[in-house]
Structure formats: structure tokens, C-alpha cells
Tab-separated table of C-alpha atoms in Angstrom:
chain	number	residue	atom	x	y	z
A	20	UNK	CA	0.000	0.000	0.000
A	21	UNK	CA	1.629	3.556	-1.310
A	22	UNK	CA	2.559	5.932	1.473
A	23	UNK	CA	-0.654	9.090	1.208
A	24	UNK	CA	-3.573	5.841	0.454
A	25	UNK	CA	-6.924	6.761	1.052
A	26	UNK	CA	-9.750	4.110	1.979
A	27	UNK	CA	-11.146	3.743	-1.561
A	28	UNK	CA	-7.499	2.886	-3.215
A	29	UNK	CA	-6.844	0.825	-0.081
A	30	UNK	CA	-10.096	-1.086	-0.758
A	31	UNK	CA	-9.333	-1.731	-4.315
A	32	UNK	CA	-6.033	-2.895	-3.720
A	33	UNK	CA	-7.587	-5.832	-1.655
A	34	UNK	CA	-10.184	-6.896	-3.910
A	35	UNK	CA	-7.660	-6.425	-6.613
A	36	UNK	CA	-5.546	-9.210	-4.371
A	37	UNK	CA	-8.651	-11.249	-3.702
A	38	UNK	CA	-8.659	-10.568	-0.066
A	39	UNK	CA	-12.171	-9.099	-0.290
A	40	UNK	CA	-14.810	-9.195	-2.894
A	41	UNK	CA	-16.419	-6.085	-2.536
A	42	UNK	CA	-14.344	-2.673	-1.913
A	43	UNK	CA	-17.365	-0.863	-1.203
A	44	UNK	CA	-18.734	-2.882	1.564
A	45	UNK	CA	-15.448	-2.367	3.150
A	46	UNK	CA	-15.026	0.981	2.759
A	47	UNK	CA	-18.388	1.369	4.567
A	48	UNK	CA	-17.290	-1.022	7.046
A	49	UNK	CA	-14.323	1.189	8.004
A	50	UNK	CA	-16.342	4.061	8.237
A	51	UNK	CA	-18.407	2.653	10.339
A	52	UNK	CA	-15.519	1.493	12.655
A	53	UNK	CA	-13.902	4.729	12.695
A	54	UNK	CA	-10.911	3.101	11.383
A	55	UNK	CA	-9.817	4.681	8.387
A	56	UNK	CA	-7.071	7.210	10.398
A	57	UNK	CA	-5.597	3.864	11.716
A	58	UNK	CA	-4.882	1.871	8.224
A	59	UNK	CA	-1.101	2.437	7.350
A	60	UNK	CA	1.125	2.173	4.204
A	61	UNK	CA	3.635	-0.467	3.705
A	62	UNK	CA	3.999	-4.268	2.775
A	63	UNK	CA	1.340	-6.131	4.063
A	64	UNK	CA	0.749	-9.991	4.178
A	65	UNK	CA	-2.876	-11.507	3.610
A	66	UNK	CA	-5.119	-14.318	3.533
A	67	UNK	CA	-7.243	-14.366	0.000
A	68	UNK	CA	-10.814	-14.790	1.219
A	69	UNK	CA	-9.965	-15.894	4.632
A	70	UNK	CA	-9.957	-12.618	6.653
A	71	UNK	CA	-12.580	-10.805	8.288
A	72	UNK	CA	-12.859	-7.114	7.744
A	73	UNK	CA	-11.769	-6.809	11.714
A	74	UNK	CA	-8.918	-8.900	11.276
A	75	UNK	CA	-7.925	-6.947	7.871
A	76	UNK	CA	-8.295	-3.699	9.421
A	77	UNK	CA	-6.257	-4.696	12.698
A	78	UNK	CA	-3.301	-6.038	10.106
A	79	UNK	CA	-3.468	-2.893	8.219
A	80	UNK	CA	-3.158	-1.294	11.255
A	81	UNK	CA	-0.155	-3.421	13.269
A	82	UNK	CA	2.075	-4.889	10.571
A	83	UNK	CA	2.828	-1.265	9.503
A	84	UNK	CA	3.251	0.022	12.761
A	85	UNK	CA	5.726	-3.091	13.838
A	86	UNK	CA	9.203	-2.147	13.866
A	87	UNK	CA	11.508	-3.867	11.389
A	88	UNK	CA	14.261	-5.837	11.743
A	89	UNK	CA	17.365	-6.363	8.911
A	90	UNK	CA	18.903	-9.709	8.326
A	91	UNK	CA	22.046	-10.272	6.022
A	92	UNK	CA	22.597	-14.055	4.797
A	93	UNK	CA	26.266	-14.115	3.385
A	94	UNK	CA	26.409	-16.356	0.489
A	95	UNK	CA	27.564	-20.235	2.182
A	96	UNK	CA	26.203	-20.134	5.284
A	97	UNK	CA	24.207	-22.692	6.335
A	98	UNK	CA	20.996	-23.362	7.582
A	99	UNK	CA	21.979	-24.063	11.294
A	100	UNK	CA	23.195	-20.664	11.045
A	101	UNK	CA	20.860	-18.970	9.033
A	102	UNK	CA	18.527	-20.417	11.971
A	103	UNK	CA	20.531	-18.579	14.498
A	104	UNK	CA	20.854	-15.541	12.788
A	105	UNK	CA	16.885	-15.046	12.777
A	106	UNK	CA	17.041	-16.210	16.684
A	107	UNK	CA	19.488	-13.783	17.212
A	108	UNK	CA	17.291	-11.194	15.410
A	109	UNK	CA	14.476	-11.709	17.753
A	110	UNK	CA	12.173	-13.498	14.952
A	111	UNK	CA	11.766	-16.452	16.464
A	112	UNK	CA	13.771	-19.353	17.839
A	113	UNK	CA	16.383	-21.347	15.643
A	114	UNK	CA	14.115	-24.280	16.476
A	115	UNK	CA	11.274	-23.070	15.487
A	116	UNK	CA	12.876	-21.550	12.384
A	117	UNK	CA	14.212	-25.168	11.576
A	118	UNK	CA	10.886	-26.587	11.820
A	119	UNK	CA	9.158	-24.923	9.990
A	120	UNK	CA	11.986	-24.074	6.935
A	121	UNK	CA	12.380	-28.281	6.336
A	122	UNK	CA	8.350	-29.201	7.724
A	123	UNK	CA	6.447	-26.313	5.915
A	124	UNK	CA	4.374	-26.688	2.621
A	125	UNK	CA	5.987	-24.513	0.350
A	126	UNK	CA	4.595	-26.142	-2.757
A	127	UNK	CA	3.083	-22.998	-3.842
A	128	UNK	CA	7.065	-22.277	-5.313
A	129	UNK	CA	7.795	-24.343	-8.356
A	130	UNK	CA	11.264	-25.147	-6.920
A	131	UNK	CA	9.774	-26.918	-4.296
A	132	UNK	CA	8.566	-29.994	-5.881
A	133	UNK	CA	11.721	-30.864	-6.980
A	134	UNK	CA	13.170	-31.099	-3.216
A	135	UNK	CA	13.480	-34.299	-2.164
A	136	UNK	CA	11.301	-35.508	1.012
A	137	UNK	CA	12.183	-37.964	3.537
A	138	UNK	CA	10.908	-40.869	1.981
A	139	UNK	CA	13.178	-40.234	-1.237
A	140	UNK	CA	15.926	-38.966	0.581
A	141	UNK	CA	16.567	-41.042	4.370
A	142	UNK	CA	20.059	-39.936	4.446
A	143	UNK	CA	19.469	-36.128	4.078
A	144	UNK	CA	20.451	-34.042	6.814
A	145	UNK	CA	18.130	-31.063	6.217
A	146	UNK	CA	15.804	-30.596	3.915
A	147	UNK	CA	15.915	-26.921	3.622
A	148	UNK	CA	19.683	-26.527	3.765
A	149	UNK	CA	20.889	-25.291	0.019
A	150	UNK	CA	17.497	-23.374	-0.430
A	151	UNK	CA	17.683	-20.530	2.097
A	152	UNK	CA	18.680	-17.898	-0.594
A	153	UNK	CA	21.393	-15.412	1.054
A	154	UNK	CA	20.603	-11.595	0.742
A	155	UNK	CA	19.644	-9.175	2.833
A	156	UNK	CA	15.862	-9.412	4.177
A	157	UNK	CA	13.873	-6.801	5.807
A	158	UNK	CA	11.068	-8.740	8.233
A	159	UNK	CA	8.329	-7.369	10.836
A	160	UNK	CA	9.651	-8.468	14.513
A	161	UNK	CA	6.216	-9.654	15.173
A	162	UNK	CA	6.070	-11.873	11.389
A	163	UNK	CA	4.879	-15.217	11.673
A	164	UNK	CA	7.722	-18.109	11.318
A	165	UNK	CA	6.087	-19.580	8.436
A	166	UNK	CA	6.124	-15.942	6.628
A	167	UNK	CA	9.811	-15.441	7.604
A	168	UNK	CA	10.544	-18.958	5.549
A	169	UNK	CA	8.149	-17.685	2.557
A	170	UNK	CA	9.590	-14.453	1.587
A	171	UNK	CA	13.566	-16.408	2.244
A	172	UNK	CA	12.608	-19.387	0.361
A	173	UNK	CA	10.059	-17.259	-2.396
A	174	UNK	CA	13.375	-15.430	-3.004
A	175	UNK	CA	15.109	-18.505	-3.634
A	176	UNK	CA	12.120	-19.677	-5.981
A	177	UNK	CA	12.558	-16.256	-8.396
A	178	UNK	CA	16.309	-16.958	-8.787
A	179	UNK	CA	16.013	-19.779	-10.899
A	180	UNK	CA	14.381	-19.183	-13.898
A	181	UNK	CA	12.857	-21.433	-16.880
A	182	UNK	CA	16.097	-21.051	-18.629
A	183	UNK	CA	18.035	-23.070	-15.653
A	184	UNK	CA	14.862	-25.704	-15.462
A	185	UNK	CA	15.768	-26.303	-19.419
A	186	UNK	CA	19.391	-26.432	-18.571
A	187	UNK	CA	18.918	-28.899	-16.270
A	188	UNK	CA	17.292	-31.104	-18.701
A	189	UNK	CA	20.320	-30.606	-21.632
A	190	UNK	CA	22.641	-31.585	-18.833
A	191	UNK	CA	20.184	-34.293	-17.598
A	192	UNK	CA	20.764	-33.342	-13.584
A	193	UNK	CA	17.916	-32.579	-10.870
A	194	UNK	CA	17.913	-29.388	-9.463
A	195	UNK	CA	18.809	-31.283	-6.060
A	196	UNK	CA	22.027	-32.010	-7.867
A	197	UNK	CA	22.571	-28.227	-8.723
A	198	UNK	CA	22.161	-26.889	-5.379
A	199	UNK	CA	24.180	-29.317	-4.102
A	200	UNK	CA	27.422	-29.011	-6.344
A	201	UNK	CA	26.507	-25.297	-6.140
A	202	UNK	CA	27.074	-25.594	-2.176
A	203	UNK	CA	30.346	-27.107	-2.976
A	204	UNK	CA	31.656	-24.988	-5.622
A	205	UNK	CA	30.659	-21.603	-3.047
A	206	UNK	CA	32.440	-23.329	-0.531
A	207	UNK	CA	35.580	-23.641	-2.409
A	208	UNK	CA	35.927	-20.610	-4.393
A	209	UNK	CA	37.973	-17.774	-2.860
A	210	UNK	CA	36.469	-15.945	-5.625
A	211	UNK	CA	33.598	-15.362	-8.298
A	212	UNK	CA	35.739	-15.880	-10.873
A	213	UNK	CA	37.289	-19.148	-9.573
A	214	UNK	CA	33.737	-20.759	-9.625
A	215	UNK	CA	33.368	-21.790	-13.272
A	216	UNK	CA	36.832	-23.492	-13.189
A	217	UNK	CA	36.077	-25.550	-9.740
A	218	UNK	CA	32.610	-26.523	-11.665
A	219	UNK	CA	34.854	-27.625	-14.334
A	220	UNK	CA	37.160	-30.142	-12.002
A	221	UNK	CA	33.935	-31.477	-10.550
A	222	UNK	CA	32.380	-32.038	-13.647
A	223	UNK	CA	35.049	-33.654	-15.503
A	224	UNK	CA	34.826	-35.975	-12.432
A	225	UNK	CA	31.806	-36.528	-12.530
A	226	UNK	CA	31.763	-37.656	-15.984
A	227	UNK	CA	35.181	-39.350	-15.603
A	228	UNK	CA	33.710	-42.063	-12.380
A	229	UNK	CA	35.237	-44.723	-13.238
A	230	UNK	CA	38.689	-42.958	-12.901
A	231	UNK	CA	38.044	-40.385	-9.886
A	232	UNK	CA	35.163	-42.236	-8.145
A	233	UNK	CA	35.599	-39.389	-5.347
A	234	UNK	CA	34.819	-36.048	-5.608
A	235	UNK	CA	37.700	-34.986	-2.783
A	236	UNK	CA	36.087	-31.214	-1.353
A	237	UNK	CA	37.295	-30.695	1.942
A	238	UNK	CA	34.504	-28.408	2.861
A	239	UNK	CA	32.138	-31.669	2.877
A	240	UNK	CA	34.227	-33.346	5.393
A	241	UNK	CA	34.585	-30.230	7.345
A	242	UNK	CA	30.167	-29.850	7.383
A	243	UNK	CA	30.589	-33.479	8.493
A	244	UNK	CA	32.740	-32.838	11.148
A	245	UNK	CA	31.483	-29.085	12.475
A	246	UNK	CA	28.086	-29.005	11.297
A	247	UNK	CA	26.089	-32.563	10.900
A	248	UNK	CA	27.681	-34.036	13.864
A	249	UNK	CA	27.939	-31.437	16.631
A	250	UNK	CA	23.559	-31.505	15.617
A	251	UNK	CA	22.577	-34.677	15.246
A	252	UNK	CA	20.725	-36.796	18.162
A	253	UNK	CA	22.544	-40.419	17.909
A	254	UNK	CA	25.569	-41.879	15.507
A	255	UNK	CA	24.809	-42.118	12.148
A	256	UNK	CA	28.235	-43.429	10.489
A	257	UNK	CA	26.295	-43.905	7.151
A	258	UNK	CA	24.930	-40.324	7.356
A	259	UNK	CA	28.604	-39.059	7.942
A	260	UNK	CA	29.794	-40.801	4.874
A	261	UNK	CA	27.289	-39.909	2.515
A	262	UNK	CA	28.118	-36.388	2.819
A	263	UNK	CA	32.169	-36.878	3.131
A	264	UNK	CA	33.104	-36.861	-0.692
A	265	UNK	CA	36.521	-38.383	0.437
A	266	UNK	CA	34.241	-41.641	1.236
A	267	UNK	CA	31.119	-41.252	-1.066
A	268	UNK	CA	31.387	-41.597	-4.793
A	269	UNK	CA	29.691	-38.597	-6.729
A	270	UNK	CA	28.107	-35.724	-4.827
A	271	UNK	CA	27.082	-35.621	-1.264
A	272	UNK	CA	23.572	-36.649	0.132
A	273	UNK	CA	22.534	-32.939	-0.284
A	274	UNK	CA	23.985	-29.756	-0.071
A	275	UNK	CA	26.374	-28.096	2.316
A	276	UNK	CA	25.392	-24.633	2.592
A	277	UNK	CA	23.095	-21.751	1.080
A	278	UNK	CA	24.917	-20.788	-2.249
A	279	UNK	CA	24.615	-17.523	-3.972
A	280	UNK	CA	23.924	-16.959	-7.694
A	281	UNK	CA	27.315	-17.020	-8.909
A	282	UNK	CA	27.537	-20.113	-7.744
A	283	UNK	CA	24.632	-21.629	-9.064
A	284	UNK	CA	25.261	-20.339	-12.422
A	285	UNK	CA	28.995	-21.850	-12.148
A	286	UNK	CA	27.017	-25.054	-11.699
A	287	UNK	CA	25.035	-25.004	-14.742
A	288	UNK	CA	27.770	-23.515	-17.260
A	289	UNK	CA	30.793	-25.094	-16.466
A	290	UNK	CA	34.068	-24.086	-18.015
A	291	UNK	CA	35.137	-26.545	-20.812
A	292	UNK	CA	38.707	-27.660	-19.213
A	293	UNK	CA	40.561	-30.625	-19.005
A	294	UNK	CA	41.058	-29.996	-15.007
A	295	UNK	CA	40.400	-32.887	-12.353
A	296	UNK	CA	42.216	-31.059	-9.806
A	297	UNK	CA	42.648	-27.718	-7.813
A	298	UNK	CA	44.325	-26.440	-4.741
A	299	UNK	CA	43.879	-23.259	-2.810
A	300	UNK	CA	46.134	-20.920	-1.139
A	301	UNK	CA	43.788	-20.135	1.943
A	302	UNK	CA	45.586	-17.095	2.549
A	303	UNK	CA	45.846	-15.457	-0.842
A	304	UNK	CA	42.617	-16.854	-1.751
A	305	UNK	CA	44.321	-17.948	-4.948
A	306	UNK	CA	43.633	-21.063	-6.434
A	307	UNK	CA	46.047	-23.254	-9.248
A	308	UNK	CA	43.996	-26.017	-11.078
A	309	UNK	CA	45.794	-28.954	-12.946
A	310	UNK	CA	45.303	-32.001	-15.341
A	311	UNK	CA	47.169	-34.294	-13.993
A	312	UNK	CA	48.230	-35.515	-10.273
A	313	UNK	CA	51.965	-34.727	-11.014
A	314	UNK	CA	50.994	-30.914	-11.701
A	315	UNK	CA	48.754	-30.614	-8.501
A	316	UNK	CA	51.550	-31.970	-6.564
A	317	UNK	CA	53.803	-29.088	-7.925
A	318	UNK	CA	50.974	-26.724	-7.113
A	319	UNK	CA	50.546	-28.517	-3.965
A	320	UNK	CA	54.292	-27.466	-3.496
A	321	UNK	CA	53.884	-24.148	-4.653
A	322	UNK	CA	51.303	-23.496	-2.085
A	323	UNK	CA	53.223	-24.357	0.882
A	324	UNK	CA	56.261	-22.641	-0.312
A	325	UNK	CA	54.034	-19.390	-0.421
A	326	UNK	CA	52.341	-19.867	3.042
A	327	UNK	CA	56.186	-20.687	4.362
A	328	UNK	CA	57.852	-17.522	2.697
A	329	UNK	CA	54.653	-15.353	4.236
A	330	UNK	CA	54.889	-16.855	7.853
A	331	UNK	CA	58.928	-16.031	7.701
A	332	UNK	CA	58.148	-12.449	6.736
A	333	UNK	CA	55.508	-12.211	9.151
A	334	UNK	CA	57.804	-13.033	11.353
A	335	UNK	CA	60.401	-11.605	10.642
A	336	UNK	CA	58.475	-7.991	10.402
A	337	UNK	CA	57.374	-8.800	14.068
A	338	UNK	CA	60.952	-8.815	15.383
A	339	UNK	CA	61.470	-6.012	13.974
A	340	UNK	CA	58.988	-4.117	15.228
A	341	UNK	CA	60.091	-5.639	18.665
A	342	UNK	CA	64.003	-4.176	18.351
A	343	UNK	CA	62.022	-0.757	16.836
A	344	UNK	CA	59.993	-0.923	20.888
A	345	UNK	CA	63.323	-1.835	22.362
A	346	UNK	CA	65.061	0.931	21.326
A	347	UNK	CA	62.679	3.168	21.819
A	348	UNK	CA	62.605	2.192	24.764
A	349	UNK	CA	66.237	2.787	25.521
């Protein structure tokens, strides 16, 4: 509703949404209430045909008047955390967040019939993790749970166009499979401009099984270890491995984080390479890629060299500074 709306455009605007049927009857109704000074501007959410003209009125009136609350979703974090961040926002618990982000019917989206439920996916750790689009949201502190999830995961549902659906097809992959190598390629990438290479490695893997049966991204055994484990309620050894792509052949159970767009699109369109390997400098956030094990050795060798030669200057600049205190000190 535009900032300076009167009753009549307000009224329109909800039988143009299919909240009411008749914007007359409510305009009389909020004269006769008294109410028209209260009804504010803003973004409002509704029920289509399912509100009473009290209950429409005292929304108009709250939701607007509810104080806001800003929440930023980096691109690969993961659900656990997105959970926390909306706890830590006042929202609502990470519980109930949780809940209702992997129980909720979202079928409304188009994305969402192509998530995988329990039945076809046991070994899944979350259903909503990979999904929970990063950006920065704007939510009412007194929103609903369920209408925190729908504007996250609604934002998830208008990045992925028809074009990706048909892309999927060509490449003959489920959009499971996307989000999920998507997770992996965000997770690796120091860089946009690293992520259609690492897409390359994995998908010359992929296609290559018989020869490099594992998929080898640390950042799956490292979800393992500091995310699936540290929240899960008993042992689950075969739940461990079928995310660990050091022990699972192909792609993990599901995906290991929230990726961006960049990422997404990396999975898609692949660069055409004859990579199978990469290693990063975690420092430099520089990564070498290479075609055969004897070059990722070297690079492999590189790598440390560079950390090595930083430490020693590190180092070496800190005793320096400590002879530059020591003398001033004399």
C-alpha cells in the first residue's frame, strides 16, 4: 500500500488481491468502525478470502506500525546458522525456524517440488539446507515463522528461472544435484571468478567415475565434522559418509550450505577444461587447477612454499617491530 492511500485505493487494492470481494462494503465497514485514520502504508501480508474485515483492518493497522528488523545471509552459510541468525534477530527461535523451513508446505514455489522428502531422501540431513537464498531481508519483529521462511525461500524460488529448469534437462541433472554441487563450488571458491573453473574439475569428475570415483572437497568433510555431527541426536556413520566426498562416490547426500547466484550459475555452465584437480592458497585466496596428479603436486608445493615464505616475513616484520619498541625504549 503507497505511502498518502486513502480508503477507496486501499479497498481496491484488496479486492484487486482477492482478499475481499467487494471494496465498497469495506469501505463502509471502516467508516463505520472509525478506522480509516488507523490503516497504514507499507507491505502487508494476507489471507485471499480468509480474513474478516476486523482482522484486515487490525493487520493494516499493526504490521505497519511493527518495527523492522534487517537480516544479512552471506552467500555459504548454512541453515543451522541462518537459523541462528533469525534467533538472534528476535524473529523467532532457531528451532522453530528449523521446523518450519524443512516441515512447511511450500509447494506454492515451483522449486519446491523438486526437493526431495524424507521418503526419497533417508540420508538427508536437512531438507531446507541449500534453499535458504542469502541476501539481505527486511522482516516485521512480530512476522509469523512460516512468513519469515516464505519471503527467504520465495526469493530462492525467483532466482532460478525457466532457462536453468531447461538447462537442467540438456545436462540431464535434478535441481537437487545443482544446489548441491553449487554448495560445494561456493564453498571452495575464494572468488567469483574461480567458480566456473572448480565446476569444471567437478564435472570432468563426474563424468570421468570410473577414474576419480571421489569427488575430494574438503569443505564436505569439514560440514561433516562441524556441522552434521555437533547436531545430530545419535551416531549415524552412514549419514557421515554420505556427505564426506573423500568416502562417497559422486556428490554428497545434499547440499552443504546456502549458495549464492554465482555459484549456481557456475554449476550449470561449467568451463570446458581438461582440469580434475585444484588447490587453494587459503591465505591469498588464490587457487592453481591442474590435469594431472603430477601438476597438482607441484601446485601442492607451490602453495606451501608461499604460506612458508609469508609466515617467515611475518615473522620476521614482528621482530622487527620488537628491536624498533626496544630501542625506543632505551
Amino acid at each position: 500500500i503507497p505511502q498518502g492511500s486513502g480508503v477507496s485505493v486501499i479497498a481496491q487494492k484488496l479486492k484487486d488481491a482477492g482478499v475481499i470481494r467487494s471494496a465498497y462494503l469495506f469501505r463502509w465497514y471502516v467508516g463505520q468502525k472509525g478506522a480509516a485514520s488507523k490503516l497504514q502504508y507499507g507491505d502487508f501480508t494476507l489471507q485471499k478470502s480468509a480474513c474478516s474485515y476486523d482482522a484486515i483492518i487490525a493487520a493494516l493497522s499493526t504490521y505497519a506500525k511493527a518495527e523492522t528488523v534487517r537480516v544479512t545471509i552471506p552467500e555459504g552459510t548454512t541453515a543451522i546458522a541462518i537459523a541462528q541468525k533469525m534467533e538472534a534477530a528476535g524473529l523467532c527461535s532457531a528451532e522453530d525456524f528449523l521446523k518450519e523451513a524443512n516441515e512447511g508446505d511450500f509447494s506454492k514455489y515451483t522449486f519446491w517440488q523438486y526437493v526431495p522428502d524424507d521418503v526419497d531422501a533417508p540420508d538427508r540431513f536437512m531438507k531446507c539446507e541449500g534453499y535458504l537464498f542469502p541476501d539481505t531481508y527486511t522482516f516485521y519483529q512480530e512476522m509469523d515463522v512460516e512468513l519469515v521462511c516464505q519471503k527467504i525461500l520465495e526469493n530462492f524460488n525467483s532466482k532460478i528461472p525457466q532457462e536453468y529448469y531447461d538447462r537442467m534437462a540438456a545436462l540431464n541433472i535434478s535441481l537437487d544435484d545443482v544446489i548441491t554441487l553449487a554448495s560445494m563450488i561456493q564453498a571452495e571458491a575464494g572468488s567469483v571468478d574461480q567458480m566456473a573453473n572448480i565446476s569444471s574439475v567437478f564435472w570432468n569428475r563426474l563424468n570421468h567415475s570410473a577414474e576419480y570415483q571421489l569427488l575430494q572437497s574438503d569443505p564436505t568433510t569439514k560440514y561433516v565434522e562441524e556441522v552434521i555431527k555437533p547436531h545430530s541426536e545419535s551416531y549415524n556413520q552412514d549419514l557421515y559418509t554420505s556427505y564426506d566426498t573423500y568416502q562417497c562416490t559422486g556428490l554428497p547426500a545434499g547440499p552443504i550450505c546456502n549458495p549464492g547466484s554465482e555459484a549456481i550459475h557456475a554449476a550449470l555452465y561449467p568451463d570446458n577444461t581438461n582440469y580434475y584437480f585444484f588447490y587453494s592458497n587459503i591465505d591469498t585466496k588464490e587457487t592453481y587447477f591442474a590435469e594431472t596428479l603430477q601438476e597438482h603436486e607441484a601446485n601442492q608445493q607451490k602453495v606451501q612454499e608461499q604460506q612458508e615464505a609469508a609466515a617467515a616475513a611475518e615473522s620476521s616484520e614482528g621482530e622487527s617491530s620488537e628491536e624498533e619498541s626496544n630501542d625506543t625504549e632505551e
